[in-house]
């Protein structure tokens, strides 16, 4: 995972903080949109998802591009629920930490949307 994400982390680390924060915000919004009871039920058909594994599967929709994401959002993709890519969640923190030569745990930004499972209460 780190090898795949390294170029993205390197790129973001060279950008202004606002770009890193914007990436984080966009990622959170996209994951939030996939956080639905309907998707959770569909995911559980493939294996017994927990809240965490459902989030990690939703992450796969992000790394497979816009068309894949839109198909996942409309319910046309089922292989999504059999994969996980948790590592993308740490990209903004790692990029910021690298840029500022600080521990990524000191990352100062909080998104306005939560991507945690069940956060999209209107869809649950």
PDB file of C-alpha atoms in Angstrom:
ATOM      1  CA  UNK A   1       0.000   0.000   0.000  1.00  0.00           C
ATOM      2  CA  UNK A   2       2.767   2.423   0.912  1.00  0.00           C
ATOM      3  CA  UNK A   3       4.515   1.812  -2.395  1.00  0.00           C
ATOM      4  CA  UNK A   4       1.329   2.576  -4.324  1.00  0.00           C
ATOM      5  CA  UNK A   5       0.576   5.707  -2.307  1.00  0.00           C
ATOM      6  CA  UNK A   6       4.128   7.073  -2.067  1.00  0.00           C
ATOM      7  CA  UNK A   7       3.881   9.184  -5.266  1.00  0.00           C
ATOM      8  CA  UNK A   8       0.642  10.755  -4.048  1.00  0.00           C
ATOM      9  CA  UNK A   9       2.105  11.515  -0.623  1.00  0.00           C
ATOM     10  CA  UNK A  10       5.226  12.980  -2.257  1.00  0.00           C
ATOM     11  CA  UNK A  11       3.114  15.146  -4.573  1.00  0.00           C
ATOM     12  CA  UNK A  12       0.842  16.444  -1.824  1.00  0.00           C
ATOM     13  CA  UNK A  13       3.818  17.145   0.455  1.00  0.00           C
ATOM     14  CA  UNK A  14       5.034  19.651  -2.144  1.00  0.00           C
ATOM     15  CA  UNK A  15       1.694  21.487  -2.262  1.00  0.00           C
ATOM     16  CA  UNK A  16       0.298  24.240  -0.027  1.00  0.00           C
ATOM     17  CA  UNK A  17      -1.439  23.056   3.128  1.00  0.00           C
ATOM     18  CA  UNK A  18      -4.772  24.127   1.611  1.00  0.00           C
ATOM     19  CA  UNK A  19      -4.305  21.551  -1.148  1.00  0.00           C
ATOM     20  CA  UNK A  20      -3.615  18.792   1.364  1.00  0.00           C
ATOM     21  CA  UNK A  21      -6.660  19.833   3.379  1.00  0.00           C
ATOM     22  CA  UNK A  22      -8.779  20.010   0.227  1.00  0.00           C
ATOM     23  CA  UNK A  23      -7.720  16.474  -0.699  1.00  0.00           C
ATOM     24  CA  UNK A  24      -8.702  15.312   2.789  1.00  0.00           C
ATOM     25  CA  UNK A  25     -12.065  17.099   2.596  1.00  0.00           C
ATOM     26  CA  UNK A  26     -12.874  15.689  -0.850  1.00  0.00           C
ATOM     27  CA  UNK A  27     -11.930  12.179   0.249  1.00  0.00           C
ATOM     28  CA  UNK A  28     -14.168  12.486   3.324  1.00  0.00           C
ATOM     29  CA  UNK A  29     -17.105  13.736   1.247  1.00  0.00           C
ATOM     30  CA  UNK A  30     -16.780  10.929  -1.296  1.00  0.00           C
ATOM     31  CA  UNK A  31     -16.570   8.274   1.414  1.00  0.00           C
ATOM     32  CA  UNK A  32     -19.519   9.869   3.225  1.00  0.00           C
ATOM     33  CA  UNK A  33     -21.645   9.572   0.066  1.00  0.00           C
ATOM     34  CA  UNK A  34     -20.986   5.816  -0.082  1.00  0.00           C
ATOM     35  CA  UNK A  35     -21.866   5.389   3.594  1.00  0.00           C
ATOM     36  CA  UNK A  36     -25.407   4.074   3.217  1.00  0.00           C
ATOM     37  CA  UNK A  37     -27.374   1.277   4.797  1.00  0.00           C
ATOM     38  CA  UNK A  38     -28.135  -0.039   1.305  1.00  0.00           C
ATOM     39  CA  UNK A  39     -24.413  -0.312   0.504  1.00  0.00           C
ATOM     40  CA  UNK A  40     -23.671  -1.870   3.895  1.00  0.00           C
ATOM     41  CA  UNK A  41     -26.298  -4.554   3.305  1.00  0.00           C
ATOM     42  CA  UNK A  42     -24.890  -5.214  -0.161  1.00  0.00           C
ATOM     43  CA  UNK A  43     -21.353  -5.458   1.249  1.00  0.00           C
ATOM     44  CA  UNK A  44     -22.428  -7.983   3.877  1.00  0.00           C
ATOM     45  CA  UNK A  45     -23.532 -10.348   1.107  1.00  0.00           C
ATOM     46  CA  UNK A  46     -19.864 -10.877   0.238  1.00  0.00           C
ATOM     47  CA  UNK A  47     -18.433 -11.255   3.726  1.00  0.00           C
ATOM     48  CA  UNK A  48     -19.399 -10.213   7.242  1.00  0.00           C
ATOM     49  CA  UNK A  49     -18.332  -6.575   7.183  1.00  0.00           C
ATOM     50  CA  UNK A  50     -17.730  -4.624  10.350  1.00  0.00           C
ATOM     51  CA  UNK A  51     -17.955  -0.838  10.489  1.00  0.00           C
ATOM     52  CA  UNK A  52     -14.224  -0.642   9.786  1.00  0.00           C
ATOM     53  CA  UNK A  53     -14.088  -3.098   6.894  1.00  0.00           C
ATOM     54  CA  UNK A  54     -17.065  -1.358   5.280  1.00  0.00           C
ATOM     55  CA  UNK A  55     -15.096   1.908   5.408  1.00  0.00           C
ATOM     56  CA  UNK A  56     -11.969   0.230   4.012  1.00  0.00           C
ATOM     57  CA  UNK A  57     -13.991  -1.216   1.128  1.00  0.00           C
ATOM     58  CA  UNK A  58     -15.427   2.212   0.360  1.00  0.00           C
ATOM     59  CA  UNK A  59     -11.831   3.435   0.101  1.00  0.00           C
ATOM     60  CA  UNK A  60     -11.370   1.151  -2.912  1.00  0.00           C
ATOM     61  CA  UNK A  61     -13.940   3.186  -4.806  1.00  0.00           C
ATOM     62  CA  UNK A  62     -11.660   6.212  -4.484  1.00  0.00           C
ATOM     63  CA  UNK A  63      -8.519   4.602  -5.818  1.00  0.00           C
ATOM     64  CA  UNK A  64     -10.205   3.081  -8.861  1.00  0.00           C
ATOM     65  CA  UNK A  65     -11.153   6.372 -10.492  1.00  0.00           C
ATOM     66  CA  UNK A  66     -14.182   8.521 -11.118  1.00  0.00           C
ATOM     67  CA  UNK A  67     -16.095   6.108 -13.378  1.00  0.00           C
ATOM     68  CA  UNK A  68     -15.647   3.253 -10.912  1.00  0.00           C
ATOM     69  CA  UNK A  69     -16.709   5.500  -8.038  1.00  0.00           C
ATOM     70  CA  UNK A  70     -19.865   6.613  -9.848  1.00  0.00           C
ATOM     71  CA  UNK A  71     -20.747   3.000 -10.630  1.00  0.00           C
ATOM     72  CA  UNK A  72     -20.148   2.061  -6.989  1.00  0.00           C
ATOM     73  CA  UNK A  73     -22.336   4.942  -5.865  1.00  0.00           C
ATOM     74  CA  UNK A  74     -25.150   3.836  -8.159  1.00  0.00           C
ATOM     75  CA  UNK A  75     -24.853   0.221  -6.963  1.00  0.00           C
ATOM     76  CA  UNK A  76     -23.451  -1.198 -10.206  1.00  0.00           C
ATOM     77  CA  UNK A  77     -20.212  -2.476  -8.656  1.00  0.00           C
ATOM     78  CA  UNK A  78     -20.118  -5.527  -6.429  1.00  0.00           C
ATOM     79  CA  UNK A  79     -16.400  -6.446  -6.402  1.00  0.00           C
ATOM     80  CA  UNK A  80     -15.794  -3.296  -4.353  1.00  0.00           C
ATOM     81  CA  UNK A  81     -17.179  -5.023  -1.272  1.00  0.00           C
ATOM     82  CA  UNK A  82     -14.585  -7.792  -1.517  1.00  0.00           C
ATOM     83  CA  UNK A  83     -11.567  -5.455  -1.338  1.00  0.00           C
ATOM     84  CA  UNK A  84     -10.060  -3.045   1.173  1.00  0.00           C
ATOM     85  CA  UNK A  85      -7.628  -0.123   0.935  1.00  0.00           C
ATOM     86  CA  UNK A  86      -7.405   1.445   4.381  1.00  0.00           C
ATOM     87  CA  UNK A  87      -4.032   3.052   3.690  1.00  0.00           C
ATOM     88  CA  UNK A  88      -5.477   5.898   1.633  1.00  0.00           C
ATOM     89  CA  UNK A  89      -7.001   7.336   4.796  1.00  0.00           C
ATOM     90  CA  UNK A  90      -3.546   8.284   6.081  1.00  0.00           C
ATOM     91  CA  UNK A  91      -2.396  10.080   2.917  1.00  0.00           C
ATOM     92  CA  UNK A  92      -3.267  13.656   3.999  1.00  0.00           C
ATOM     93  CA  UNK A  93      -1.692  13.240   7.436  1.00  0.00           C
ATOM     94  CA  UNK A  94       1.446  11.636   6.012  1.00  0.00           C
ATOM     95  CA  UNK A  95       1.809  14.324   3.335  1.00  0.00           C
ATOM     96  CA  UNK A  96       1.386  17.113   5.872  1.00  0.00           C
ATOM     97  CA  UNK A  97       3.839  15.461   8.273  1.00  0.00           C
ATOM     98  CA  UNK A  98       6.401  15.014   5.508  1.00  0.00           C
ATOM     99  CA  UNK A  99       5.992  18.620   4.355  1.00  0.00           C
ATOM    100  CA  UNK A 100       6.399  20.063   7.843  1.00  0.00           C
ATOM    101  CA  UNK A 101       8.840  17.427   9.127  1.00  0.00           C
ATOM    102  CA  UNK A 102       6.451  16.695  11.974  1.00  0.00           C
ATOM    103  CA  UNK A 103       4.710  13.675  13.360  1.00  0.00           C
ATOM    104  CA  UNK A 104       1.613  13.030  11.253  1.00  0.00           C
ATOM    105  CA  UNK A 105      -0.295  12.712  14.531  1.00  0.00           C
ATOM    106  CA  UNK A 106      -0.075  16.504  14.813  1.00  0.00           C
ATOM    107  CA  UNK A 107      -2.118  16.968  11.640  1.00  0.00           C
ATOM    108  CA  UNK A 108      -4.191  20.126  12.255  1.00  0.00           C
ATOM    109  CA  UNK A 109      -7.177  19.679   9.948  1.00  0.00           C
ATOM    110  CA  UNK A 110     -10.603  18.165  10.623  1.00  0.00           C
ATOM    111  CA  UNK A 111     -12.967  17.518   7.733  1.00  0.00           C
ATOM    112  CA  UNK A 112     -16.523  18.840   7.880  1.00  0.00           C
ATOM    113  CA  UNK A 113     -17.875  15.377   7.029  1.00  0.00           C
ATOM    114  CA  UNK A 114     -17.046  12.161   8.813  1.00  0.00           C
ATOM    115  CA  UNK A 115     -16.358   9.086   6.720  1.00  0.00           C
ATOM    116  CA  UNK A 116     -16.844   6.696   9.627  1.00  0.00           C
ATOM    117  CA  UNK A 117     -19.541   4.082   9.040  1.00  0.00           C
ATOM    118  CA  UNK A 118     -22.953   5.339  10.059  1.00  0.00           C
ATOM    119  CA  UNK A 119     -22.037   9.029   9.874  1.00  0.00           C
ATOM    120  CA  UNK A 120     -24.329   9.652   6.910  1.00  0.00           C
ATOM    121  CA  UNK A 121     -27.376   9.449   9.196  1.00  0.00           C
ATOM    122  CA  UNK A 122     -29.800  10.458   6.438  1.00  0.00           C
ATOM    123  CA  UNK A 123     -28.868   7.282   4.540  1.00  0.00           C
ATOM    124  CA  UNK A 124     -28.966   4.983   7.566  1.00  0.00           C
TER     125      UNK A 124
END
